[in-house]
Short mmCIF file of C-alpha atoms in Angstrom, two decimals:
data_model
loop_
_atom_site.label_atom_id
_atom_site.label_comp_id
_atom_site.label_asym_id
_atom_site.label_seq_id
_atom_site.Cartn_x
_atom_site.Cartn_y
_atom_site.Cartn_z
CA MET A 28 154.16 117.06 142.76
CA LYS A 29 155.27 120.44 141.42
CA LYS A 30 154.20 119.57 137.93
CA ALA A 31 150.75 118.44 139.06
CA ASN A 32 150.16 121.71 140.74
CA PHE A 33 151.22 123.61 137.64
CA TYR A 34 148.76 121.65 135.50
CA SER A 35 145.77 122.04 137.97
CA GLY A 36 146.51 125.66 138.03
CA LEU A 37 146.54 125.90 134.22
CA LEU A 38 143.23 123.80 134.24
CA ALA A 39 141.61 126.29 136.63
CA LEU A 40 142.84 129.27 134.59
CA LEU A 41 141.26 127.82 131.54
CA LEU A 42 138.08 127.11 133.17
CA GLY A 43 138.01 130.65 134.57
CA VAL A 44 138.50 132.12 131.23
CA LEU A 45 135.79 130.01 129.75
CA LEU A 46 133.38 131.06 132.33
CA LEU A 47 134.12 134.79 132.15
CA SER A 48 133.79 134.57 128.37
CA GLY A 49 130.39 133.10 128.76
CA CYS A 50 129.19 135.67 131.24
CA GLU A 51 130.06 138.92 129.49
CA THR A 52 127.35 140.92 127.78
CA GLU A 53 128.00 141.96 124.15
CA HIS A 54 128.04 145.83 124.51
CA ARG A 55 129.96 147.93 126.87
CA PHE A 56 127.25 150.33 127.62
CA ILE A 57 124.77 147.48 128.57
CA LYS A 58 125.12 145.94 131.95
CA LYS A 59 122.37 143.47 132.04
CA VAL A 60 119.66 141.86 129.89
CA SER A 61 117.21 139.58 131.74
CA PHE A 62 113.55 138.20 131.48
CA LYS A 63 111.05 139.46 133.99
CA GLY A 64 107.61 138.01 134.64
CA GLY A 65 106.09 136.08 131.74
CA ASN A 66 106.21 138.86 128.91
CA GLN A 67 108.88 141.40 129.91
CA ILE A 68 112.51 141.94 129.15
CA VAL A 69 114.62 144.34 131.39
CA VAL A 70 117.64 146.06 130.14
CA VAL A 71 120.04 147.88 132.46
CA PHE A 72 122.34 150.56 131.04
CA ALA A 73 125.67 151.60 132.46
CA GLY A 74 124.66 155.43 132.38
CA PRO A 75 121.31 157.37 131.88
CA VAL A 76 119.89 157.24 128.48
CA ASP A 77 117.78 159.93 126.81
CA GLN A 78 114.08 159.81 127.52
CA ARG A 79 113.02 160.50 123.89
CA TRP A 80 115.19 157.90 122.53
CA ALA A 81 114.22 155.23 125.14
CA GLU A 82 110.45 155.87 124.79
CA ASN A 83 110.48 155.36 121.10
CA ARG A 84 109.21 151.77 120.40
CA ASP A 85 110.82 151.69 116.90
CA ASN A 86 114.26 151.78 118.34
CA TYR A 87 113.90 148.23 119.61
CA ALA A 88 113.70 145.08 117.70
CA VAL A 89 113.42 141.85 119.71
CA TYR A 90 113.30 138.22 118.20
CA GLU A 91 113.93 134.72 119.21
CA LYS A 92 117.41 133.67 118.26
CA PRO A 93 116.38 130.87 115.85
CA ASP A 94 113.86 133.00 113.95
CA PRO A 95 115.40 136.41 113.25
CA ASP A 96 112.54 137.22 110.66
CA ILE A 97 109.82 137.14 113.18
CA LEU A 98 109.82 140.25 115.38
CA LEU A 99 108.02 140.27 118.60
CA SER A 100 105.43 142.96 119.12
CA ILE A 101 106.25 145.47 121.83
CA THR A 102 103.23 147.07 123.69
CA GLU A 103 104.95 149.25 126.19
CA VAL A 104 108.34 150.76 127.01
CA GLN A 105 108.94 151.91 130.40
CA LEU A 106 111.97 154.09 131.57
CA SER A 107 112.79 153.99 135.30
CA GLN A 108 113.25 157.21 137.40
CA ASP A 109 117.19 157.16 137.12
CA ARG A 110 116.90 156.58 133.46
CA ARG A 111 119.19 153.58 133.57
CA THR A 112 116.62 150.75 133.29
CA VAL A 113 114.22 150.04 130.37
CA THR A 114 111.36 147.61 130.81
CA LEU A 115 109.89 146.30 127.48
CA THR A 116 106.58 144.68 127.73
CA PHE A 117 105.35 142.36 125.03
CA GLU A 118 102.14 141.37 123.67
CA ASP A 119 102.48 137.64 123.86
CA GLU A 120 104.11 135.48 126.53
CA LEU A 121 107.81 134.79 125.81
CA ASN A 122 109.15 131.54 125.19
CA GLN A 123 112.05 131.71 127.74
CA ASP A 124 113.60 128.59 126.67
CA GLN A 125 115.00 130.25 123.66
CA PRO A 126 117.53 133.04 123.93
CA HIS A 127 116.05 136.27 122.83
CA ILE A 128 118.09 138.76 120.81
CA VAL A 129 117.41 142.46 121.68
CA SER A 130 118.61 144.93 119.14
CA MET A 131 118.67 148.64 120.06
CA ARG A 132 119.30 151.30 117.34
CA GLN A 133 121.64 154.27 117.97
CA ILE A 134 121.41 154.37 121.85
CA MET A 135 121.35 158.09 122.82
CA SER A 136 122.92 159.04 126.13
CA GLU A 137 123.09 162.60 127.13
CA GLY A 138 123.08 163.79 123.51
CA ARG A 139 125.78 161.37 122.31
CA SER A 140 125.20 158.33 120.17
CA LEU A 141 126.78 155.09 121.57
CA GLY A 142 126.07 153.01 118.45
CA THR A 143 123.76 150.06 117.94
CA ALA A 144 123.71 147.33 120.44
CA ILE A 145 122.76 143.72 119.94
CA VAL A 146 122.38 141.85 123.13
CA THR A 147 121.11 138.51 124.04
CA ALA A 148 118.55 137.83 126.87
CA LYS A 149 119.03 134.44 128.41
CA LYS A 150 117.63 132.71 131.42
CA LEU A 151 120.11 132.22 134.40
CA TYR A 152 123.15 131.21 132.76
CA PHE A 153 124.18 128.35 134.85
CA GLY A 154 120.63 127.08 134.71
CA HIS A 155 120.92 127.28 130.87
CA LEU A 156 124.20 125.41 130.96
CA PHE A 157 122.62 122.74 133.38
CA SER A 158 119.67 122.42 131.04
CA ILE A 159 121.89 121.67 128.16
CA LEU A 160 123.83 119.07 130.14
CA ILE A 161 120.77 117.18 131.40
CA GLY A 162 118.98 117.67 127.98
CA ALA A 163 121.87 115.82 126.32
CA MET A 164 122.28 113.19 128.99
CA ILE A 165 118.73 112.13 129.59
CA ILE A 166 115.84 114.15 127.80
CA HIS A 167 117.46 113.93 124.40
CA ASN A 168 119.62 110.93 125.04
CA PHE A 169 121.44 110.27 121.91
CA VAL A 170 120.95 106.42 121.79
CA PHE A 171 117.52 106.23 122.87
CA THR A 172 115.82 109.29 121.33
CA LYS A 173 118.08 109.96 118.32
CA TYR A 174 119.10 106.41 117.48
CA LEU A 175 122.73 107.30 116.84
CA GLY A 176 125.82 105.28 117.73
CA LEU A 177 123.99 101.93 117.66
CA CYS A 178 126.63 99.75 116.28
CA VAL A 179 129.07 100.60 118.97
CA PHE A 180 126.11 100.51 121.45
CA PHE A 181 125.21 96.93 120.59
CA GLY A 182 128.79 95.77 119.95
CA THR A 183 130.20 96.62 123.49
CA SER A 184 127.27 96.32 125.84
CA GLN A 185 127.61 92.51 126.35
CA LYS A 186 129.57 92.92 129.68
CA LYS A 187 129.29 95.61 132.24
CA SER A 188 133.02 96.15 132.58
CA THR A 189 133.51 96.72 128.81
CA ALA A 190 130.52 98.84 128.72
CA VAL A 191 131.80 101.13 131.49
CA GLY A 192 135.32 101.27 129.97
CA MET A 193 133.80 102.13 126.51
CA GLY A 194 131.66 104.83 128.07
CA ILE A 195 134.60 106.52 129.95
CA THR A 196 136.83 106.54 126.88
CA PHE A 197 134.00 107.71 124.72
CA THR A 198 133.28 110.67 127.15
CA ILE A 199 137.00 111.72 127.16
CA VAL A 200 137.44 111.62 123.52
CA MET A 201 134.23 113.41 122.81
CA VAL A 202 135.02 116.33 125.25
CA ALA A 203 138.37 116.68 123.60
CA SER A 204 137.12 116.48 119.94
CA ALA A 205 134.10 118.68 120.71
CA MET A 206 136.13 121.46 122.20
CA MET A 207 138.69 121.39 119.39
CA SER A 208 135.93 121.45 116.68
CA TRP A 209 134.16 124.40 118.54
CA PHE A 210 137.41 126.28 118.37
CA LEU A 211 138.04 125.38 114.62
CA TYR A 212 134.41 126.17 113.78
CA GLN A 213 134.40 129.59 115.44
CA PHE A 214 137.88 130.79 114.57
CA VAL A 215 138.78 129.16 111.34
CA LEU A 216 135.73 127.93 109.36
CA LYS A 217 133.41 130.68 110.07
CA PRO A 218 135.80 133.54 109.34
CA PHE A 219 137.02 132.06 106.03
CA ARG A 220 133.35 131.12 105.25
CA LEU A 221 134.24 127.45 104.85
CA ASP A 222 131.44 126.25 107.16
CA PHE A 223 130.29 123.91 104.23
CA LEU A 224 133.38 121.85 104.90
CA GLN A 225 132.51 121.29 108.57
CA ILE A 226 131.79 117.52 108.17
CA ILE A 227 135.19 116.76 106.61
CA VAL A 228 137.06 118.96 109.23
CA PHE A 229 135.08 117.36 112.03
CA ILE A 230 135.82 113.71 110.81
CA GLY A 231 139.56 114.62 110.78
CA LEU A 232 139.29 116.11 114.26
CA VAL A 233 137.76 112.97 115.70
CA SER A 234 140.39 110.67 114.29
CA LEU A 235 143.09 113.15 115.38
CA SER A 236 141.87 113.11 118.94
CA VAL A 237 141.41 109.32 118.96
CA GLN A 238 144.96 108.89 117.75
CA ALA A 239 146.29 111.33 120.17
CA VAL A 240 144.56 109.74 123.12
CA ASP A 241 145.88 106.38 121.91
CA THR A 242 149.58 107.54 121.65
CA ILE A 243 149.53 109.42 125.00
CA LEU A 244 147.62 106.80 126.76
CA ARG A 245 149.86 104.02 125.58
CA LYS A 246 152.85 105.74 127.34
CA ILE A 247 151.20 107.28 130.40
CA ASN A 248 148.90 104.65 131.70
CA PRO A 249 149.55 101.24 129.88
CA VAL A 250 147.15 99.49 132.33
CA LEU A 251 144.16 101.63 131.29
CA PHE A 252 145.35 101.38 127.70
CA LYS A 253 145.15 97.53 127.87
CA ALA A 254 141.72 97.85 129.59
CA PHE A 255 140.25 99.98 126.81
CA GLY A 256 141.95 97.73 124.14
CA VAL A 257 140.03 97.96 120.82
CA TYR A 258 137.31 100.31 122.12
CA LEU A 259 139.51 103.25 121.73
CA VAL A 260 139.70 102.65 117.91
CA LEU A 261 136.09 101.91 117.83
CA VAL A 262 135.16 105.50 118.99
CA ILE A 263 136.04 106.75 115.48
CA ALA A 264 133.16 104.64 114.07
CA ASN A 265 130.62 106.28 116.36
CA CYS A 266 128.39 108.75 115.00
CA ILE A 267 127.41 110.58 118.23
CA ILE A 268 130.90 111.91 118.20
CA LEU A 269 130.28 113.44 114.81
CA ALA A 270 126.76 114.64 115.58
CA VAL A 271 127.85 116.72 118.68
CA PRO A 272 130.26 119.10 116.69
CA LEU A 273 127.50 119.38 114.00
CA ILE A 274 124.87 120.28 116.63
CA LEU A 275 126.91 122.70 118.34
CA ALA A 276 127.98 124.38 115.00
CA ASP A 277 124.40 124.51 114.07
CA ASN A 278 123.22 126.16 117.29
CA GLU A 279 126.20 128.58 117.47
CA TYR A 280 127.00 127.44 121.07
CA ASN A 281 129.77 129.20 122.92
CA ALA A 282 132.67 127.37 124.61
CA MET A 283 130.79 126.61 127.84
CA GLU A 284 127.70 125.40 126.23
CA SER A 285 129.55 123.21 123.95
CA LEU A 286 131.52 121.62 126.81
CA MET A 287 128.21 120.90 128.57
CA LEU A 288 126.79 119.27 125.42
CA ALA A 289 129.82 117.13 125.05
CA VAL A 290 129.97 116.13 128.67
CA GLY A 291 126.18 115.58 128.54
CA ALA A 292 126.26 113.38 125.43
CA GLY A 293 129.26 111.34 126.63
CA THR A 294 127.55 110.59 129.90
CA GLY A 295 124.25 110.08 128.25
CA PHE A 296 126.08 107.23 126.03
CA LEU A 297 127.67 105.93 129.39
CA ILE A 298 124.19 105.64 131.03
CA ALA A 299 122.74 103.80 127.98
CA LEU A 300 125.62 101.43 127.78
CA PHE A 301 125.56 100.63 131.44
CA LEU A 302 121.62 100.18 131.44
CA MET A 303 121.94 97.99 128.49
CA SER A 304 124.80 95.86 129.62
CA SER A 305 123.10 95.27 132.99
CA VAL A 306 119.97 93.98 131.23
CA ARG A 307 122.06 91.75 128.79
CA GLU A 308 123.99 90.20 131.59
CA LYS A 309 120.88 89.17 133.08
CA LEU A 310 119.46 87.94 129.63
CA GLU A 311 122.31 85.54 129.42
CA ILE A 312 120.59 83.28 132.16
CA ALA A 313 117.00 84.04 131.01
CA ASN A 314 115.14 81.55 129.01
CA VAL A 315 114.89 83.37 125.50
CA PRO A 316 113.27 81.59 122.50
CA PRO A 317 116.23 80.30 120.27
CA THR A 318 115.31 82.58 117.36
CA TYR A 319 115.56 85.54 119.52
CA ARG A 320 118.93 84.66 121.38
CA GLY A 321 121.65 87.22 120.95
CA LEU A 322 121.16 90.42 118.94
CA PRO A 323 117.41 90.35 118.28
CA ILE A 324 116.33 90.21 121.88
CA ALA A 325 119.10 92.97 122.36
CA PHE A 326 117.01 95.21 119.75
CA VAL A 327 113.83 94.45 121.70
CA VAL A 328 115.33 95.51 124.94
CA ALA A 329 116.74 98.67 123.28
CA GLY A 330 113.32 99.50 121.95
CA LEU A 331 111.73 99.01 125.44
CA PHE A 332 114.45 101.44 126.83
CA ALA A 333 113.63 103.89 124.20
CA LEU A 334 110.05 103.81 125.18
CA ALA A 335 110.96 104.35 128.81
CA PHE A 336 113.18 107.19 127.83
CA MET A 337 110.16 108.76 125.93
CA GLY A 338 108.68 109.53 129.24
CA PHE A 339 111.35 112.27 129.64
CA SER A 340 110.50 113.95 126.29
CA GLY A 341 109.18 117.40 126.35
CA MET A 342 110.53 118.02 129.98
CA SER A 343 112.36 121.34 130.60
CA ILE A 344 114.63 122.33 133.45
CA PHE A 345 114.24 125.89 134.71
CA MET B 23 133.87 130.27 86.59
CA ASP B 24 133.20 132.91 89.20
CA PRO B 25 136.46 134.30 90.51
CA MET B 26 134.82 134.44 94.07
CA LEU B 27 134.38 130.66 93.81
CA ILE B 28 137.92 130.05 92.67
CA LYS B 29 139.20 132.23 95.56
CA LEU B 30 137.14 130.35 97.94
CA ALA B 31 138.18 126.93 96.64
CA PHE B 32 142.02 127.92 96.85
CA GLY B 33 141.39 129.53 100.38
CA GLY B 34 139.79 126.33 101.60
CA LEU B 35 142.62 124.30 100.21
CA ALA B 36 145.15 126.50 101.91
CA VAL B 37 143.28 126.52 105.29
CA LEU B 38 142.58 122.90 105.41
CA GLY B 39 146.06 122.21 104.18
CA CYS B 40 147.39 124.37 107.15
CA ILE B 41 145.15 122.57 109.59
CA GLY B 42 146.25 119.20 108.40
CA LEU B 43 149.73 120.19 108.52
CA ILE B 44 149.70 121.46 111.94
CA PHE B 45 147.76 118.53 113.46
CA GLY B 46 150.14 116.10 111.61
CA ILE B 47 153.29 117.74 113.05
CA GLY B 48 151.56 117.68 116.42
CA LEU B 49 150.78 113.95 116.24
CA GLY B 50 154.30 113.24 114.96
CA LEU B 51 155.91 115.10 117.90
CA ALA B 52 153.46 113.31 120.34
CA ALA B 53 154.48 109.93 118.85
CA HIS B 54 157.96 110.95 119.29
CA LYS B 55 157.72 112.25 122.71
CA PHE B 56 155.57 109.38 123.99
CA ALA B 57 157.34 106.62 122.06
CA VAL B 58 157.05 103.15 123.78
CA GLU B 59 159.95 100.79 123.32
CA ILE B 60 158.82 97.52 121.90
CA ASN B 61 160.98 94.41 122.24
CA PRO B 62 162.06 93.69 118.74
CA LYS B 63 162.17 89.94 119.45
CA ILE B 64 158.10 90.05 119.72
CA GLU B 65 158.06 90.84 115.88
CA GLU B 66 160.77 88.06 115.19
CA VAL B 67 159.01 85.50 117.15
CA LYS B 68 155.65 86.40 115.50
CA GLU B 69 157.32 86.18 111.91
CA VAL B 70 158.60 82.53 112.76
CA LEU B 71 155.03 81.48 114.07
CA ALA B 72 152.62 79.93 111.70
CA GLY B 73 150.06 82.81 112.00
CA ALA B 74 146.98 81.27 110.93
CA GLN B 75 144.98 83.29 113.56
#
C-alpha cells in the first residue's frame, strides 16, 4: 500500500513538472504572449518598456514557426498607458493554428537593455494539446488516413478480444518509447548534432521498450502477459510506432505535446482495430463471394473506413 | 577527409555506444530483477517429444 502511494506521488510530480515546463515563456522579462482578435498579437512585459523602443516597428520580427523566412508585415504597434503591454497589428489575418515566433531586438526598459527575446505565441495551451490528441486520434488517424501499420492492423483484427488487447499493448509501448525518444532527441541527438541518426536510434528504442515491457510484464502480471501473447513482439514490426518519434522530432514538440501525440496515435490505432474487428466478426457470417473471402474483403472494408474517416479531414479544434 | 566529419563520426560512435551500453545494462538488470523461474523439466520433456510442430 505504501509503495503504491509512493509511486502515485512520483507520477504526480512528474506530470506536474511536465505541465510547468510546457507553460513557461521563454524570456524572463516577458510575462505573456497571446493572440487577440483575428490579426493582433499582445505581448505583456514584466516592467515598463521605453516608448521609443516599443514604437519602432523594426524591433519586431514575427513569423510562423514552420516558415522562418517569411516575415509577417506589421502595420501598427500600440503601447498601453502603463507601458507594459504592446499590441502588434498585422496586415493579414493570422493563421492561429500555427504557433507564431515573436522576436524582439534589444528590449529597452528604463534605459537598460534586456537583450533579445524570442518567444512563441500559441493558442490556449491546453486547447493546443487537446487538438494534437484529437488530431492524432481521429482527424489524422494513422491507419485510415496515413496508411501506416497495416500489416499488424490486418493481422490482429479478426477477433474483438485480440484487437482490443493489441490496441492496449500498443498504446502502452507507444507512450513509453515516444517519451524516451523525445528525451533522447532533445537532450542527446540534437546537442551532439547527430539528428541524422534518428531513425537508427528510434528503432533501437522501440525494441528496447518492447523488450522491457515483455520482461517486466512476464513477472508482474503473467495473466495479462499470456493474454497479450505474440502481439507484444508484433508491436516492433509496426511502423506507426516509428512514425510518431519521427513526427515529433520533425515538429520539435515539447514533452507534453509528444505525450499527447503518442496517446492519440495509440488510441487512434485502438479505435481502428476495434471498428475493423467488429466488422470482420460480422463478415464471418455474411455471404461473401468465394474470391473475396478473408483478406480481400477486409481490404475493401478498410477502404470504406478510410472514406468515412475522410469526412473528418480539414477539421480543426479550437 | 574533413576533420569535422571525422570528429562527428567518432562522436556519433561514442554517443550511440554509450546509449547502447546504458540500455543494455538496464535491460540486463531488469531481466535479473524480474526473472521468472521456469521449471527445467519443461525443456527436458520438450527434448524427448517428437517436435514436428
